[in-house]
Amino acid sequence: MSAATPPQRHYELSAAVDFVIIGSGASGGVLARELSRNGFSVVVLEQGPWLTAADFKHDEYMNWSHSALTNDPRKQPTTFRKTPRDKAVKQPALTYGRMVGGGPVHFTANFWRFHEIDFIEASKKGTIAGTGFADWPITYADLEPYYTKAEWDLGVSGQAGASPFDPPRSKPYPLPPMPIKSSGVLFEQGARKLGYHPFPAPVAIISQSYQGRLPCEHCGFCMGFGCEMGAKSSPLPTMIPQAIATGRCEIRPNSYVRKIELDTNGRATGAIYFDKSGKENLQRARAVVLAANGSETPRLLLLSKSNRYPDGLANSSGLVGKYLMFNTDSLAGGLFEHPLNEYKSIEVTRIIHDFYEMDPKLGFYGGGGIDARFLWQPISFAFNGLPRNLPQWGSQYKKALQKYFTRSMVLAGHTTSLPLADNSISLDDTVKDAWGLPAMRVTYKDHPDDMKTNHFMVDRSMEILEAAGAQEKWAYPVEESTYGFHLLGTCRMGHDPKTSVINPDHRTHDVPNLFLCDGSSFVTSGRGQPTETIQALAFRAADRITALAKGNQI
Amino acid sequence: MDIDQTRRLFLSQAGASFGLLCLSALTPDLLAQAHEHAQAAGKSGTMTYRFFTPQQAAVFDAFAAQIIPTDNTPGAREANVVHFTDYVLSTIDSDQQKPVKDAFKALQTQVTKSVPGAISFAVLTSAQQIEIMKAMEKTPEFGILRGFVITGFFGSPALGGGNKNEVGWKLIGFEDKFLYQPPFGYYDAQYNKGKS
């Protein structure tokens, strides 16, 4: 798949632009639009291709197994180990969006704000021994205007005030909620019976025409797929064309950055990258913004080590790559009497936040939300959708597939991960990627409280399925994470250069004209839906960086 | 990014037994070939194979027919799973040729063990085949063959001619419209009736 690059401003390598942004996804797309709109010259280096809606197909096999929209383990191997004491084994360990528009092109589009508590949880509940559990240096109130901006500028459907747990908001959602699905109805009925407070899921999918884009046609291929209608509010149909329209932004796809360059004064001068043909280029810039995701941002800092910074760039704290958080998730399924036809339309239409914070009496830290959804398309359903105690081949298997596909749903819990210093992104000692660079090494083991939270969510999900009238219900096993889709916390934000990598302006403590903004900036994990916060941070960072640039403080 | 537990499950399955992760991307050329292949498979019942030997094709056909049997509805055989698998193994999944060959060897080893002297899984009785498959159903070799059967049965008919006439999708009640309007299912129809 490939697409021609649309007409846009072109910058020469030799002339320094104001900003080079590395990554065009959730945060990079926002930063590109905001900084170019604010009058700056911007080059965005994106390692993936520039695809368009016409490239997106309903082909489950190609999408899932052939990395059509994501990092390709064949070219970009990873290694994995549970703890630093273990030997890392070469195996796929994480997925991120690898194309113009990034992860939100293929995401499910659940779009939750953090709540007030997420920013101040350590001081409210106390620190937790052996973890890096800490407050953020910014509060919900600091970020609220940018959540609102994200919702209005991207296009989000939802119902303000529908959840008693919602944090305060300055504006309602720009679009009404998506139509309820049968999973939403059953979940709502079951949850209400138990005294919970189900409400319409906020999603970055437009329920009506919005800013020249057509609404969702309910094709059922959101999670893992690009939206061929352009109804999913990823940067691809929103931020990217708007950035180009300023005439000051160039998006450069197929550009794989290997190093941030520094001058003798310790200031960043640009980024060295391989173009599509493998040729090495240096894009000069007056400032560098890394928005490459919570795995590639720390990896690139570690790859950018020098005599001056032998432990990696911006790593005087030693925390680059550490405190990786995946979020955990739980799963329980139910079979109902009548067809739900959950393969139609978006994934999720109802959620609960009744367990956003755990009852302290339970004795462990955690919290999260539960949603009702269908996780499958036909192939993935046949692999994983049936209860595990049923036959997995033969005539009974065939009958079960027939019975369960249209009549089942799952409840998915999305929960906290504690920040642990051992959980990390680092450079592998031996394995290299297709460009000859050290591969990413992932070290990860869930904190016991994360596992307890997960079990708690499965138990509540089973009760809700029962209350919803499921004929059968089943829990999927709770297992320690060996694979990540949410890549958070690896260059955390803070005031103190000893205990954080960036300051609240997203500027690295060590290099004055180097900024980091993506999932790596997180201090805590939130409750399993990080994208809106990544994007709100990017809108805020753009304001902060603009103010610094205009005040000649970069 | 969202949680994507599907993928976690799908990939854990893939990583364990299907080897899907180390594969090349589909190019427009390959897609065009896939369409040609699909059409050819539709026209002729006796097409030649690109990867399978005739003996392997017969074994895989028999294996596939046990994974998703033909009963009162079409099974793997009618879905053209053999031709799909032959196509992907000779193009986009060529790096899976060795694991598939190894899986055939493992299957034959089990055949020889269970039915001494038998030359091929394909010629055994259904009961013998099922016994052999049960004996190896937890192995990666079984997993990779099963994986291709499932993918060929439920995948997009545009890819390699599997899921012929959408028999896989029809079996489970998946429509191929890709555009819908509410109500989607029974419960949301009832819910909205109650509201209006």
XYZ file of N, CA, C and O in Angstrom, chain A residues 15 59 91 145 177 259 290 363 374 471 485:
44
model
N 18.554 24.179 5.179
C 18.062 25.343 5.916
C 17.333 24.880 7.173
O 16.466 24.021 7.104
N -9.931 -6.019 5.300
C -9.261 -7.315 5.186
C -8.580 -7.621 6.508
O -7.498 -7.122 6.807
N 11.049 -11.574 20.652
C 9.629 -11.843 20.414
C 8.899 -10.507 20.302
O 9.328 -9.506 20.877
N -8.903 22.964 29.588
C -9.164 23.679 28.321
C -8.664 22.899 27.105
O -9.222 23.018 26.018
N -23.970 11.302 21.209
C -23.403 9.953 21.264
C -23.768 9.139 20.027
O -24.762 9.417 19.366
N 18.941 9.499 15.146
C 19.698 10.257 16.141
C 19.271 11.723 16.170
O 18.995 12.304 15.127
N 10.116 15.630 20.073
C 9.996 14.182 19.918
C 8.580 13.774 20.311
O 8.168 13.946 21.458
N -7.885 -3.009 49.989
C -6.497 -3.220 50.385
C -5.493 -3.219 49.258
O -4.354 -3.622 49.452
N -17.714 -5.919 21.318
C -17.408 -7.171 20.643
C -15.999 -6.993 20.132
O -15.669 -5.994 19.520
N -27.233 -16.122 29.051
C -27.516 -17.566 29.164
C -26.273 -18.316 29.633
O -26.361 -19.318 30.321
N 0.165 -2.267 24.171
C -0.408 -1.382 23.156
C -0.416 0.068 23.637
O -0.459 0.984 22.837
